[in-house]
């Protein structure tokens, strides 16, 4: 029994160390969204063009809600993916950009530089819509089906592959 | 009785101090409640800061919503749940699971227990060795003389 006492410290320390190190290597922004499989939040906001747009206007169609900002580098990266998806599927779904913690002027400059995809961007002046969607930071994209249920969330920039996969979850493509 | 009197007096004094510290105070104002809740919630933009300490727009809006909810009569639990419903439990700076709170105490008690057990079992250096008997003294002398021979 004396010869086995040296095992005591590793037997106690190793499980605790394993538990603590579980967090390393995980992206802290990959927070599971409690909105998945729940009704998307209702909203009424003004577009960059000054028109009022509400979630009711999108009822009955699947839609994509993309939170972005001009200061967000991954947003530049995913912008062509969003544009391509809109070009391909604009007859079947709605797509909404939500300006996150940014000014209208900066948003206009961004779109002038990287291209206007054709879908509207609403301005979340107070940040309340971002809170309702549980946004940690742009880019974050939510995929809502025709019944208004959030099916999937993308944290970080979309790729063509991930866009196709997420769209399939709301019945678009594939 | 007189020898234990100082210990009894100290014990009573400590009990009085504990009672004074734990006495129920006046209920917090709405502003105090809102401030306390803002310190409990994590800023979504700066994950290491509380909503109370973060200067970002998101934190500002969360503080506004906290005040609105508190003034509207929401309880502390309801305010917390409002944000947990949107962000998940991650939005709380302090863990909600009771296990997370118990682990440090359990480790502390286990450590104190292990240290106590080690101290009790260790032979005391202050225990005097018994004096050598006459027989042992005679035997030692004989052995020393045999070595010298």
PDB file of C-alpha atoms in Angstrom:
ATOM      1  CA  UNK A   1       0.000   0.000   0.000  1.00  0.00           C
ATOM      2  CA  UNK A   2       2.922   2.338   0.828  1.00  0.00           C
ATOM      3  CA  UNK A   3       4.334   1.866  -2.677  1.00  0.00           C
ATOM      4  CA  UNK A   4       1.019   2.987  -4.252  1.00  0.00           C
ATOM      5  CA  UNK A   5       0.779   6.261  -2.283  1.00  0.00           C
ATOM      6  CA  UNK A   6       2.712   8.095  -5.002  1.00  0.00           C
ATOM      7  CA  UNK A   7      -0.300   7.534  -7.271  1.00  0.00           C
ATOM      8  CA  UNK A   8      -2.484   9.714  -5.062  1.00  0.00           C
ATOM      9  CA  UNK A   9      -1.299  13.075  -6.387  1.00  0.00           C
ATOM     10  CA  UNK A  10      -1.579  12.242 -10.121  1.00  0.00           C
ATOM     11  CA  UNK A  11      -4.950  10.540  -9.545  1.00  0.00           C
ATOM     12  CA  UNK A  12      -6.275  13.709  -7.938  1.00  0.00           C
ATOM     13  CA  UNK A  13      -4.505  16.269 -10.112  1.00  0.00           C
ATOM     14  CA  UNK A  14      -4.901  14.736 -13.577  1.00  0.00           C
ATOM     15  CA  UNK A  15      -8.743  14.678 -13.722  1.00  0.00           C
ATOM     16  CA  UNK A  16      -8.919  18.251 -12.457  1.00  0.00           C
ATOM     17  CA  UNK A  17      -6.246  19.362 -14.924  1.00  0.00           C
ATOM     18  CA  UNK A  18      -8.108  17.608 -17.761  1.00  0.00           C
ATOM     19  CA  UNK A  19     -11.303  19.398 -16.761  1.00  0.00           C
ATOM     20  CA  UNK A  20      -9.580  22.775 -16.698  1.00  0.00           C
ATOM     21  CA  UNK A  21      -7.734  22.262 -20.002  1.00  0.00           C
ATOM     22  CA  UNK A  22     -10.989  21.368 -21.795  1.00  0.00           C
ATOM     23  CA  UNK A  23     -11.430  25.069 -22.444  1.00  0.00           C
ATOM     24  CA  UNK A  24      -8.079  25.552 -24.198  1.00  0.00           C
ATOM     25  CA  UNK A  25      -8.264  25.484 -27.954  1.00  0.00           C
ATOM     26  CA  UNK A  26     -11.957  26.338 -27.968  1.00  0.00           C
ATOM     27  CA  UNK A  27     -12.975  29.552 -29.690  1.00  0.00           C
ATOM     28  CA  UNK A  28     -14.590  31.633 -26.899  1.00  0.00           C
ATOM     29  CA  UNK A  29     -16.868  33.232 -29.512  1.00  0.00           C
ATOM     30  CA  UNK A  30     -18.418  29.879 -30.371  1.00  0.00           C
ATOM     31  CA  UNK A  31     -21.243  30.321 -27.906  1.00  0.00           C
ATOM     32  CA  UNK A  32     -24.220  28.037 -28.423  1.00  0.00           C
ATOM     33  CA  UNK A  33     -27.234  30.129 -29.327  1.00  0.00           C
ATOM     34  CA  UNK A  34     -30.361  29.648 -27.210  1.00  0.00           C
ATOM     35  CA  UNK A  35     -32.339  30.939 -30.210  1.00  0.00           C
ATOM     36  CA  UNK A  36     -31.893  27.745 -32.208  1.00  0.00           C
ATOM     37  CA  UNK A  37     -35.276  26.064 -32.776  1.00  0.00           C
ATOM     38  CA  UNK A  38     -37.034  29.110 -31.308  1.00  0.00           C
ATOM     39  CA  UNK A  39     -39.028  31.938 -32.875  1.00  0.00           C
ATOM     40  CA  UNK A  40     -36.813  34.681 -34.292  1.00  0.00           C
ATOM     41  CA  UNK A  41     -37.109  38.030 -32.477  1.00  0.00           C
ATOM     42  CA  UNK A  42     -39.503  40.567 -33.948  1.00  0.00           C
ATOM     43  CA  UNK A  43     -38.019  43.872 -35.091  1.00  0.00           C
ATOM     44  CA  UNK A  44     -38.772  47.133 -36.889  1.00  0.00           C
ATOM     45  CA  UNK A  45     -35.802  49.141 -38.125  1.00  0.00           C
ATOM     46  CA  UNK A  46     -34.822  51.703 -40.757  1.00  0.00           C
ATOM     47  CA  UNK A  47     -32.772  50.746 -43.795  1.00  0.00           C
ATOM     48  CA  UNK A  48     -29.767  52.676 -45.097  1.00  0.00           C
ATOM     49  CA  UNK A  49     -32.188  54.112 -47.678  1.00  0.00           C
ATOM     50  CA  UNK A  50     -34.422  55.471 -44.916  1.00  0.00           C
ATOM     51  CA  UNK A  51     -37.282  53.024 -45.351  1.00  0.00           C
ATOM     52  CA  UNK A  52     -38.875  51.123 -42.478  1.00  0.00           C
ATOM     53  CA  UNK A  53     -38.542  47.355 -42.622  1.00  0.00           C
ATOM     54  CA  UNK A  54     -40.027  44.917 -40.115  1.00  0.00           C
ATOM     55  CA  UNK A  55     -39.825  41.200 -39.465  1.00  0.00           C
ATOM     56  CA  UNK A  56     -43.510  41.008 -40.427  1.00  0.00           C
ATOM     57  CA  UNK A  57     -42.553  42.042 -43.971  1.00  0.00           C
ATOM     58  CA  UNK A  58     -40.558  38.798 -44.219  1.00  0.00           C
ATOM     59  CA  UNK A  59     -43.282  36.494 -42.887  1.00  0.00           C
ATOM     60  CA  UNK A  60     -43.863  33.323 -44.853  1.00  0.00           C
ATOM     61  CA  UNK A  61     -40.400  33.260 -46.461  1.00  0.00           C
ATOM     62  CA  UNK A  62     -37.127  31.853 -45.190  1.00  0.00           C
ATOM     63  CA  UNK A  63     -34.617  34.581 -44.534  1.00  0.00           C
ATOM     64  CA  UNK A  64     -31.034  35.232 -43.599  1.00  0.00           C
ATOM     65  CA  UNK A  65     -30.067  37.874 -41.017  1.00  0.00           C
ATOM     66  CA  UNK A  66     -26.423  38.932 -41.265  1.00  0.00           C
ATOM     67  CA  UNK A  67     -24.896  41.186 -38.598  1.00  0.00           C
ATOM     68  CA  UNK A  68     -21.935  43.091 -40.014  1.00  0.00           C
ATOM     69  CA  UNK A  69     -19.836  46.224 -39.626  1.00  0.00           C
ATOM     70  CA  UNK A  70     -17.456  48.204 -41.833  1.00  0.00           C
ATOM     71  CA  UNK A  71     -14.679  47.757 -39.259  1.00  0.00           C
ATOM     72  CA  UNK A  72     -15.064  43.978 -39.303  1.00  0.00           C
ATOM     73  CA  UNK A  73     -12.363  42.308 -41.437  1.00  0.00           C
ATOM     74  CA  UNK A  74     -14.106  38.894 -41.690  1.00  0.00           C
ATOM     75  CA  UNK A  75     -17.165  40.791 -42.972  1.00  0.00           C
ATOM     76  CA  UNK A  76     -15.129  41.807 -46.016  1.00  0.00           C
ATOM     77  CA  UNK A  77     -14.169  38.170 -46.450  1.00  0.00           C
ATOM     78  CA  UNK A  78     -17.739  36.890 -46.438  1.00  0.00           C
ATOM     79  CA  UNK A  79     -19.333  39.736 -48.410  1.00  0.00           C
ATOM     80  CA  UNK A  80     -18.873  37.998 -51.803  1.00  0.00           C
ATOM     81  CA  UNK A  81     -20.413  34.812 -50.389  1.00  0.00           C
ATOM     82  CA  UNK A  82     -23.511  36.701 -49.258  1.00  0.00           C
ATOM     83  CA  UNK A  83     -23.731  38.505 -52.598  1.00  0.00           C
ATOM     84  CA  UNK A  84     -23.468  35.254 -54.536  1.00  0.00           C
ATOM     85  CA  UNK A  85     -26.135  33.606 -52.388  1.00  0.00           C
ATOM     86  CA  UNK A  86     -28.469  36.549 -52.965  1.00  0.00           C
ATOM     87  CA  UNK A  87     -27.859  36.425 -56.730  1.00  0.00           C
ATOM     88  CA  UNK A  88     -28.657  32.723 -56.783  1.00  0.00           C
ATOM     89  CA  UNK A  89     -31.614  32.522 -54.392  1.00  0.00           C
ATOM     90  CA  UNK A  90     -33.308  35.953 -54.274  1.00  0.00           C
ATOM     91  CA  UNK A  91     -36.525  34.452 -55.648  1.00  0.00           C
ATOM     92  CA  UNK A  92     -36.761  31.965 -52.775  1.00  0.00           C
ATOM     93  CA  UNK A  93     -35.585  33.803 -49.689  1.00  0.00           C
ATOM     94  CA  UNK A  94     -35.090  37.208 -48.105  1.00  0.00           C
ATOM     95  CA  UNK A  95     -31.741  38.484 -46.919  1.00  0.00           C
ATOM     96  CA  UNK A  96     -31.206  41.289 -44.413  1.00  0.00           C
ATOM     97  CA  UNK A  97     -27.980  42.926 -43.376  1.00  0.00           C
ATOM     98  CA  UNK A  98     -27.960  44.454 -39.883  1.00  0.00           C
ATOM     99  CA  UNK A  99     -25.410  47.174 -39.281  1.00  0.00           C
ATOM    100  CA  UNK A 100     -23.745  46.496 -35.915  1.00  0.00           C
ATOM    101  CA  UNK A 101     -22.239  49.303 -33.852  1.00  0.00           C
ATOM    102  CA  UNK A 102     -21.320  51.398 -36.864  1.00  0.00           C
ATOM    103  CA  UNK A 103     -22.289  54.586 -38.676  1.00  0.00           C
ATOM    104  CA  UNK A 104     -24.380  54.889 -41.843  1.00  0.00           C
ATOM    105  CA  UNK A 105     -21.548  56.733 -43.581  1.00  0.00           C
ATOM    106  CA  UNK A 106     -19.087  53.934 -42.879  1.00  0.00           C
ATOM    107  CA  UNK A 107     -21.620  51.361 -44.059  1.00  0.00           C
ATOM    108  CA  UNK A 108     -22.153  53.268 -47.316  1.00  0.00           C
ATOM    109  CA  UNK A 109     -18.390  53.479 -47.871  1.00  0.00           C
ATOM    110  CA  UNK A 110     -18.076  49.743 -47.281  1.00  0.00           C
ATOM    111  CA  UNK A 111     -20.806  48.940 -49.818  1.00  0.00           C
ATOM    112  CA  UNK A 112     -19.381  51.383 -52.355  1.00  0.00           C
ATOM    113  CA  UNK A 113     -16.013  49.696 -52.038  1.00  0.00           C
ATOM    114  CA  UNK A 114     -16.995  46.020 -51.875  1.00  0.00           C
ATOM    115  CA  UNK A 115     -20.229  46.067 -53.843  1.00  0.00           C
ATOM    116  CA  UNK A 116     -23.914  46.443 -53.158  1.00  0.00           C
ATOM    117  CA  UNK A 117     -25.421  42.984 -53.221  1.00  0.00           C
ATOM    118  CA  UNK A 118     -28.997  44.199 -53.659  1.00  0.00           C
ATOM    119  CA  UNK A 119     -30.514  43.172 -50.342  1.00  0.00           C
ATOM    120  CA  UNK A 120     -31.346  45.811 -47.710  1.00  0.00           C
ATOM    121  CA  UNK A 121     -29.302  46.692 -44.646  1.00  0.00           C
ATOM    122  CA  UNK A 122     -31.108  47.939 -41.551  1.00  0.00           C
ATOM    123  CA  UNK A 123     -29.389  50.080 -38.959  1.00  0.00           C
ATOM    124  CA  UNK A 124     -29.487  48.740 -35.403  1.00  0.00           C
ATOM    125  CA  UNK A 125     -28.784  52.121 -33.811  1.00  0.00           C
ATOM    126  CA  UNK A 126     -29.370  51.130 -30.197  1.00  0.00           C
ATOM    127  CA  UNK A 127     -27.952  47.604 -30.521  1.00  0.00           C
ATOM    128  CA  UNK A 128     -31.198  46.156 -29.162  1.00  0.00           C
ATOM    129  CA  UNK A 129     -31.689  43.780 -32.108  1.00  0.00           C
ATOM    130  CA  UNK A 130     -28.150  42.461 -31.667  1.00  0.00           C
ATOM    131  CA  UNK A 131     -28.954  41.765 -28.012  1.00  0.00           C
ATOM    132  CA  UNK A 132     -32.231  40.065 -28.954  1.00  0.00           C
ATOM    133  CA  UNK A 133     -30.303  37.783 -31.304  1.00  0.00           C
ATOM    134  CA  UNK A 134     -27.546  37.259 -28.731  1.00  0.00           C
ATOM    135  CA  UNK A 135     -24.843  38.589 -31.050  1.00  0.00           C
ATOM    136  CA  UNK A 136     -21.346  38.449 -29.567  1.00  0.00           C
ATOM    137  CA  UNK A 137     -19.649  40.281 -32.418  1.00  0.00           C
ATOM    138  CA  UNK A 138     -19.811  40.476 -36.217  1.00  0.00           C
ATOM    139  CA  UNK A 139     -20.003  38.651 -38.458  1.00  0.00           C
ATOM    140  CA  UNK A 140     -22.822  36.530 -37.165  1.00  0.00           C
ATOM    141  CA  UNK A 141     -25.528  35.160 -39.420  1.00  0.00           C
ATOM    142  CA  UNK A 142     -28.846  33.574 -38.528  1.00  0.00           C
ATOM    143  CA  UNK A 143     -30.867  31.334 -40.787  1.00  0.00           C
ATOM    144  CA  UNK A 144     -34.629  31.543 -40.252  1.00  0.00           C
ATOM    145  CA  UNK A 145     -37.123  29.246 -41.922  1.00  0.00           C
ATOM    146  CA  UNK A 146     -40.485  30.187 -43.468  1.00  0.00           C
ATOM    147  CA  UNK A 147     -42.211  29.671 -40.100  1.00  0.00           C
ATOM    148  CA  UNK A 148     -39.959  32.211 -38.430  1.00  0.00           C
ATOM    149  CA  UNK A 149     -37.931  29.581 -36.531  1.00  0.00           C
ATOM    150  CA  UNK A 150     -34.181  30.111 -36.209  1.00  0.00           C
ATOM    151  CA  UNK A 151     -32.591  26.930 -37.540  1.00  0.00           C
ATOM    152  CA  UNK A 152     -28.894  27.686 -37.573  1.00  0.00           C
ATOM    153  CA  UNK A 153     -26.341  30.301 -36.635  1.00  0.00           C
ATOM    154  CA  UNK A 154     -22.956  31.006 -38.188  1.00  0.00           C
ATOM    155  CA  UNK A 155     -20.355  32.655 -35.966  1.00  0.00           C
ATOM    156  CA  UNK A 156     -17.518  34.074 -38.042  1.00  0.00           C
ATOM    157  CA  UNK A 157     -17.299  34.534 -41.791  1.00  0.00           C
ATOM    158  CA  UNK A 158     -19.425  32.428 -44.113  1.00  0.00           C
ATOM    159  CA  UNK A 159     -17.832  30.363 -46.806  1.00  0.00           C
ATOM    160  CA  UNK A 160     -19.547  29.079 -49.935  1.00  0.00           C
ATOM    161  CA  UNK A 161     -19.689  25.624 -48.369  1.00  0.00           C
ATOM    162  CA  UNK A 162     -21.100  26.777 -45.025  1.00  0.00           C
ATOM    163  CA  UNK A 163     -23.589  29.059 -46.766  1.00  0.00           C
ATOM    164  CA  UNK A 164     -24.923  26.139 -48.826  1.00  0.00           C
ATOM    165  CA  UNK A 165     -25.160  23.992 -45.722  1.00  0.00           C
ATOM    166  CA  UNK A 166     -27.003  26.635 -43.701  1.00  0.00           C
ATOM    167  CA  UNK A 167     -29.362  27.470 -46.557  1.00  0.00           C
ATOM    168  CA  UNK A 168     -30.267  23.798 -46.831  1.00  0.00           C
ATOM    169  CA  UNK A 169     -31.407  23.914 -43.187  1.00  0.00           C
ATOM    170  CA  UNK A 170     -34.074  26.481 -44.141  1.00  0.00           C
ATOM    171  CA  UNK A 171     -35.082  24.633 -47.294  1.00  0.00           C
ATOM    172  CA  UNK A 172     -33.034  26.537 -49.861  1.00  0.00           C
ATOM    173  CA  UNK A 173     -30.931  24.815 -52.503  1.00  0.00           C
ATOM    174  CA  UNK A 174     -29.510  21.239 -52.399  1.00  0.00           C
TER     175      UNK A 174
ATOM    176  CA  UNK B   1     -13.270  27.423  34.255  1.00  0.00           C
ATOM    177  CA  UNK B   2     -10.937  30.464  34.536  1.00  0.00           C
ATOM    178  CA  UNK B   3      -8.536  28.875  31.986  1.00  0.00           C
ATOM    179  CA  UNK B   4     -11.278  28.563  29.339  1.00  0.00           C
ATOM    180  CA  UNK B   5     -12.717  32.017  30.019  1.00  0.00           C
ATOM    181  CA  UNK B   6     -10.565  33.865  27.412  1.00  0.00           C
ATOM    182  CA  UNK B   7     -11.550  31.331  24.707  1.00  0.00           C
ATOM    183  CA  UNK B   8     -15.241  31.669  25.629  1.00  0.00           C
ATOM    184  CA  UNK B   9     -14.979  35.466  25.595  1.00  0.00           C
ATOM    185  CA  UNK B  10     -13.295  35.458  22.170  1.00  0.00           C
ATOM    186  CA  UNK B  11     -15.923  33.038  20.843  1.00  0.00           C
ATOM    187  CA  UNK B  12     -18.764  35.288  22.044  1.00  0.00           C
ATOM    188  CA  UNK B  13     -17.094  38.334  20.550  1.00  0.00           C
ATOM    189  CA  UNK B  14     -16.687  36.604  17.172  1.00  0.00           C
ATOM    190  CA  UNK B  15     -20.322  35.494  17.259  1.00  0.00           C
ATOM    191  CA  UNK B  16     -21.432  39.077  17.903  1.00  0.00           C
ATOM    192  CA  UNK B  17     -19.302  40.329  14.999  1.00  0.00           C
ATOM    193  CA  UNK B  18     -20.802  37.669  12.700  1.00  0.00           C
ATOM    194  CA  UNK B  19     -24.346  38.584  13.756  1.00  0.00           C
ATOM    195  CA  UNK B  20     -23.647  42.255  13.105  1.00  0.00           C
ATOM    196  CA  UNK B  21     -22.145  41.547   9.670  1.00  0.00           C
ATOM    197  CA  UNK B  22     -25.026  39.303   8.621  1.00  0.00           C
ATOM    198  CA  UNK B  23     -27.817  41.513   9.904  1.00  0.00           C
ATOM    199  CA  UNK B  24     -30.505  42.278   7.309  1.00  0.00           C
ATOM    200  CA  UNK B  25     -29.983  45.793   5.941  1.00  0.00           C
ATOM    201  CA  UNK B  26     -32.403  48.134   4.184  1.00  0.00           C
ATOM    202  CA  UNK B  27     -33.576  46.864   0.736  1.00  0.00           C
ATOM    203  CA  UNK B  28     -31.467  48.090  -2.215  1.00  0.00           C
ATOM    204  CA  UNK B  29     -32.750  50.899  -4.407  1.00  0.00           C
ATOM    205  CA  UNK B  30     -33.526  50.308  -8.082  1.00  0.00           C
ATOM    206  CA  UNK B  31     -30.252  52.014  -9.004  1.00  0.00           C
ATOM    207  CA  UNK B  32     -28.297  49.746  -6.644  1.00  0.00           C
ATOM    208  CA  UNK B  33     -30.027  46.667  -8.016  1.00  0.00           C
ATOM    209  CA  UNK B  34     -29.393  47.711 -11.603  1.00  0.00           C
ATOM    210  CA  UNK B  35     -25.745  48.401 -10.823  1.00  0.00           C
ATOM    211  CA  UNK B  36     -25.305  45.052  -9.087  1.00  0.00           C
ATOM    212  CA  UNK B  37     -26.936  43.219 -12.007  1.00  0.00           C
ATOM    213  CA  UNK B  38     -24.741  45.081 -14.516  1.00  0.00           C
ATOM    214  CA  UNK B  39     -21.708  43.799 -12.610  1.00  0.00           C
ATOM    215  CA  UNK B  40     -23.017  40.227 -12.860  1.00  0.00           C
ATOM    216  CA  UNK B  41     -23.417  40.206 -16.635  1.00  0.00           C
ATOM    217  CA  UNK B  42     -20.687  39.837 -19.238  1.00  0.00           C
ATOM    218  CA  UNK B  43     -20.200  42.388 -22.006  1.00  0.00           C
ATOM    219  CA  UNK B  44     -20.746  40.526 -25.324  1.00  0.00           C
ATOM    220  CA  UNK B  45     -18.040  42.588 -27.061  1.00  0.00           C
ATOM    221  CA  UNK B  46     -15.398  42.482 -24.343  1.00  0.00           C
ATOM    222  CA  UNK B  47     -15.986  39.078 -22.812  1.00  0.00           C
ATOM    223  CA  UNK B  48     -13.691  39.669 -19.868  1.00  0.00           C
ATOM    224  CA  UNK B  49     -15.504  42.810 -18.702  1.00  0.00           C
ATOM    225  CA  UNK B  50     -18.808  43.202 -16.977  1.00  0.00           C
ATOM    226  CA  UNK B  51     -21.563  45.207 -18.582  1.00  0.00           C
ATOM    227  CA  UNK B  52     -21.006  47.785 -15.828  1.00  0.00           C
ATOM    228  CA  UNK B  53     -17.342  48.238 -16.730  1.00  0.00           C
ATOM    229  CA  UNK B  54     -17.440  48.017 -20.531  1.00  0.00           C
ATOM    230  CA  UNK B  55     -17.688  51.181 -22.672  1.00  0.00           C
ATOM    231  CA  UNK B  56     -19.069  49.465 -25.795  1.00  0.00           C
ATOM    232  CA  UNK B  57     -22.418  50.201 -27.417  1.00  0.00           C
ATOM    233  CA  UNK B  58     -23.676  46.702 -26.631  1.00  0.00           C
ATOM    234  CA  UNK B  59     -22.867  47.136 -22.930  1.00  0.00           C
ATOM    235  CA  UNK B  60     -24.526  50.527 -22.923  1.00  0.00           C
ATOM    236  CA  UNK B  61     -27.702  49.083 -24.435  1.00  0.00           C
ATOM    237  CA  UNK B  62     -27.664  46.209 -21.953  1.00  0.00           C
ATOM    238  CA  UNK B  63     -27.360  48.677 -19.070  1.00  0.00           C
ATOM    239  CA  UNK B  64     -30.315  50.585 -20.496  1.00  0.00           C
ATOM    240  CA  UNK B  65     -32.367  47.393 -20.708  1.00  0.00           C
ATOM    241  CA  UNK B  66     -31.400  46.423 -17.159  1.00  0.00           C
ATOM    242  CA  UNK B  67     -32.626  49.768 -15.831  1.00  0.00           C
ATOM    243  CA  UNK B  68     -35.828  49.500 -17.865  1.00  0.00           C
ATOM    244  CA  UNK B  69     -36.520  46.016 -16.522  1.00  0.00           C
ATOM    245  CA  UNK B  70     -35.699  46.886 -12.913  1.00  0.00           C
ATOM    246  CA  UNK B  71     -37.811  50.050 -12.937  1.00  0.00           C
ATOM    247  CA  UNK B  72     -40.575  48.019 -14.566  1.00  0.00           C
ATOM    248  CA  UNK B  73     -40.624  45.740 -11.533  1.00  0.00           C
ATOM    249  CA  UNK B  74     -38.664  42.740 -12.796  1.00  0.00           C
ATOM    250  CA  UNK B  75     -36.914  40.688 -10.126  1.00  0.00           C
ATOM    251  CA  UNK B  76     -33.149  40.071 -10.243  1.00  0.00           C
ATOM    252  CA  UNK B  77     -33.797  36.531 -11.474  1.00  0.00           C
ATOM    253  CA  UNK B  78     -36.066  37.814 -14.239  1.00  0.00           C
ATOM    254  CA  UNK B  79     -33.483  40.343 -15.389  1.00  0.00           C
ATOM    255  CA  UNK B  80     -30.776  37.661 -15.504  1.00  0.00           C
ATOM    256  CA  UNK B  81     -33.097  35.311 -17.363  1.00  0.00           C
ATOM    257  CA  UNK B  82     -33.876  38.040 -19.936  1.00  0.00           C
ATOM    258  CA  UNK B  83     -30.243  37.981 -21.049  1.00  0.00           C
ATOM    259  CA  UNK B  84     -29.705  34.257 -20.556  1.00  0.00           C
ATOM    260  CA  UNK B  85     -32.662  33.688 -22.924  1.00  0.00           C
ATOM    261  CA  UNK B  86     -30.742  35.617 -25.593  1.00  0.00           C
ATOM    262  CA  UNK B  87     -27.119  34.677 -24.992  1.00  0.00           C
ATOM    263  CA  UNK B  88     -27.240  31.532 -22.927  1.00  0.00           C
ATOM    264  CA  UNK B  89     -25.646  31.034 -19.539  1.00  0.00           C
ATOM    265  CA  UNK B  90     -22.368  32.354 -20.981  1.00  0.00           C
ATOM    266  CA  UNK B  91     -23.613  35.932 -20.456  1.00  0.00           C
ATOM    267  CA  UNK B  92     -23.354  35.497 -16.689  1.00  0.00           C
ATOM    268  CA  UNK B  93     -19.940  36.327 -15.256  1.00  0.00           C
ATOM    269  CA  UNK B  94     -20.548  34.208 -12.171  1.00  0.00           C
ATOM    270  CA  UNK B  95     -21.353  30.533 -12.752  1.00  0.00           C
ATOM    271  CA  UNK B  96     -24.907  29.548 -11.995  1.00  0.00           C
ATOM    272  CA  UNK B  97     -24.116  25.918 -11.251  1.00  0.00           C
ATOM    273  CA  UNK B  98     -23.745  25.277  -7.481  1.00  0.00           C
ATOM    274  CA  UNK B  99     -21.026  22.709  -8.248  1.00  0.00           C
ATOM    275  CA  UNK B 100     -18.711  25.455  -9.493  1.00  0.00           C
ATOM    276  CA  UNK B 101     -19.080  27.278  -6.172  1.00  0.00           C
ATOM    277  CA  UNK B 102     -18.571  24.135  -4.059  1.00  0.00           C
ATOM    278  CA  UNK B 103     -15.391  22.876  -5.751  1.00  0.00           C
ATOM    279  CA  UNK B 104     -12.986  25.458  -4.219  1.00  0.00           C
ATOM    280  CA  UNK B 105     -14.327  24.778  -0.707  1.00  0.00           C
ATOM    281  CA  UNK B 106     -14.118  21.044  -1.269  1.00  0.00           C
ATOM    282  CA  UNK B 107     -10.506  21.367  -2.430  1.00  0.00           C
ATOM    283  CA  UNK B 108      -9.700  23.610   0.556  1.00  0.00           C
ATOM    284  CA  UNK B 109     -11.226  21.183   3.052  1.00  0.00           C
ATOM    285  CA  UNK B 110      -9.461  18.234   1.396  1.00  0.00           C
ATOM    286  CA  UNK B 111      -6.163  20.114   1.517  1.00  0.00           C
ATOM    287  CA  UNK B 112      -6.577  21.050   5.176  1.00  0.00           C
ATOM    288  CA  UNK B 113      -7.564  17.461   5.958  1.00  0.00           C
ATOM    289  CA  UNK B 114      -4.516  16.060   4.171  1.00  0.00           C
ATOM    290  CA  UNK B 115      -2.195  18.534   5.903  1.00  0.00           C
ATOM    291  CA  UNK B 116      -3.730  17.729   9.301  1.00  0.00           C
ATOM    292  CA  UNK B 117      -3.378  13.994   8.707  1.00  0.00           C
ATOM    293  CA  UNK B 118       0.264  14.433   7.718  1.00  0.00           C
ATOM    294  CA  UNK B 119       1.028  16.585  10.764  1.00  0.00           C
ATOM    295  CA  UNK B 120      -0.652  14.157  13.170  1.00  0.00           C
ATOM    296  CA  UNK B 121       1.154  11.092  11.790  1.00  0.00           C
ATOM    297  CA  UNK B 122       4.582  12.699  11.581  1.00  0.00           C
ATOM    298  CA  UNK B 123       6.785  11.801  14.563  1.00  0.00           C
ATOM    299  CA  UNK B 124       7.255  14.872  16.750  1.00  0.00           C
ATOM    300  CA  UNK B 125      10.878  16.042  16.972  1.00  0.00           C
ATOM    301  CA  UNK B 126      10.154  17.288  20.508  1.00  0.00           C
ATOM    302  CA  UNK B 127       9.363  13.879  21.963  1.00  0.00           C
ATOM    303  CA  UNK B 128      12.297  13.128  24.235  1.00  0.00           C
ATOM    304  CA  UNK B 129      14.056   9.812  23.731  1.00  0.00           C
ATOM    305  CA  UNK B 130      14.013   7.626  26.838  1.00  0.00           C
ATOM    306  CA  UNK B 131      17.230   7.556  28.854  1.00  0.00           C
ATOM    307  CA  UNK B 132      19.657   4.652  28.334  1.00  0.00           C
ATOM    308  CA  UNK B 133      19.271   1.918  30.959  1.00  0.00           C
ATOM    309  CA  UNK B 134      22.182   0.657  33.059  1.00  0.00           C
ATOM    310  CA  UNK B 135      22.244  -2.625  31.114  1.00  0.00           C
ATOM    311  CA  UNK B 136      22.382  -0.812  27.775  1.00  0.00           C
ATOM    312  CA  UNK B 137      25.150   1.467  29.069  1.00  0.00           C
ATOM    313  CA  UNK B 138      27.199  -1.623  30.192  1.00  0.00           C
ATOM    314  CA  UNK B 139      26.661  -3.342  26.822  1.00  0.00           C
ATOM    315  CA  UNK B 140      27.744  -0.271  24.883  1.00  0.00           C
ATOM    316  CA  UNK B 141      30.924   0.045  27.010  1.00  0.00           C
ATOM    317  CA  UNK B 142      31.752  -3.634  26.417  1.00  0.00           C
ATOM    318  CA  UNK B 143      31.271  -3.272  22.646  1.00  0.00           C
ATOM    319  CA  UNK B 144      33.399  -0.130  22.518  1.00  0.00           C
ATOM    320  CA  UNK B 145      36.185  -1.880  24.462  1.00  0.00           C
ATOM    321  CA  UNK B 146      35.992  -4.822  22.059  1.00  0.00           C
ATOM    322  CA  UNK B 147      36.468  -2.462  19.098  1.00  0.00           C
ATOM    323  CA  UNK B 148      39.471  -0.809  20.740  1.00  0.00           C
ATOM    324  CA  UNK B 149      41.066  -4.157  21.405  1.00  0.00           C
TER     325      UNK B 149
END
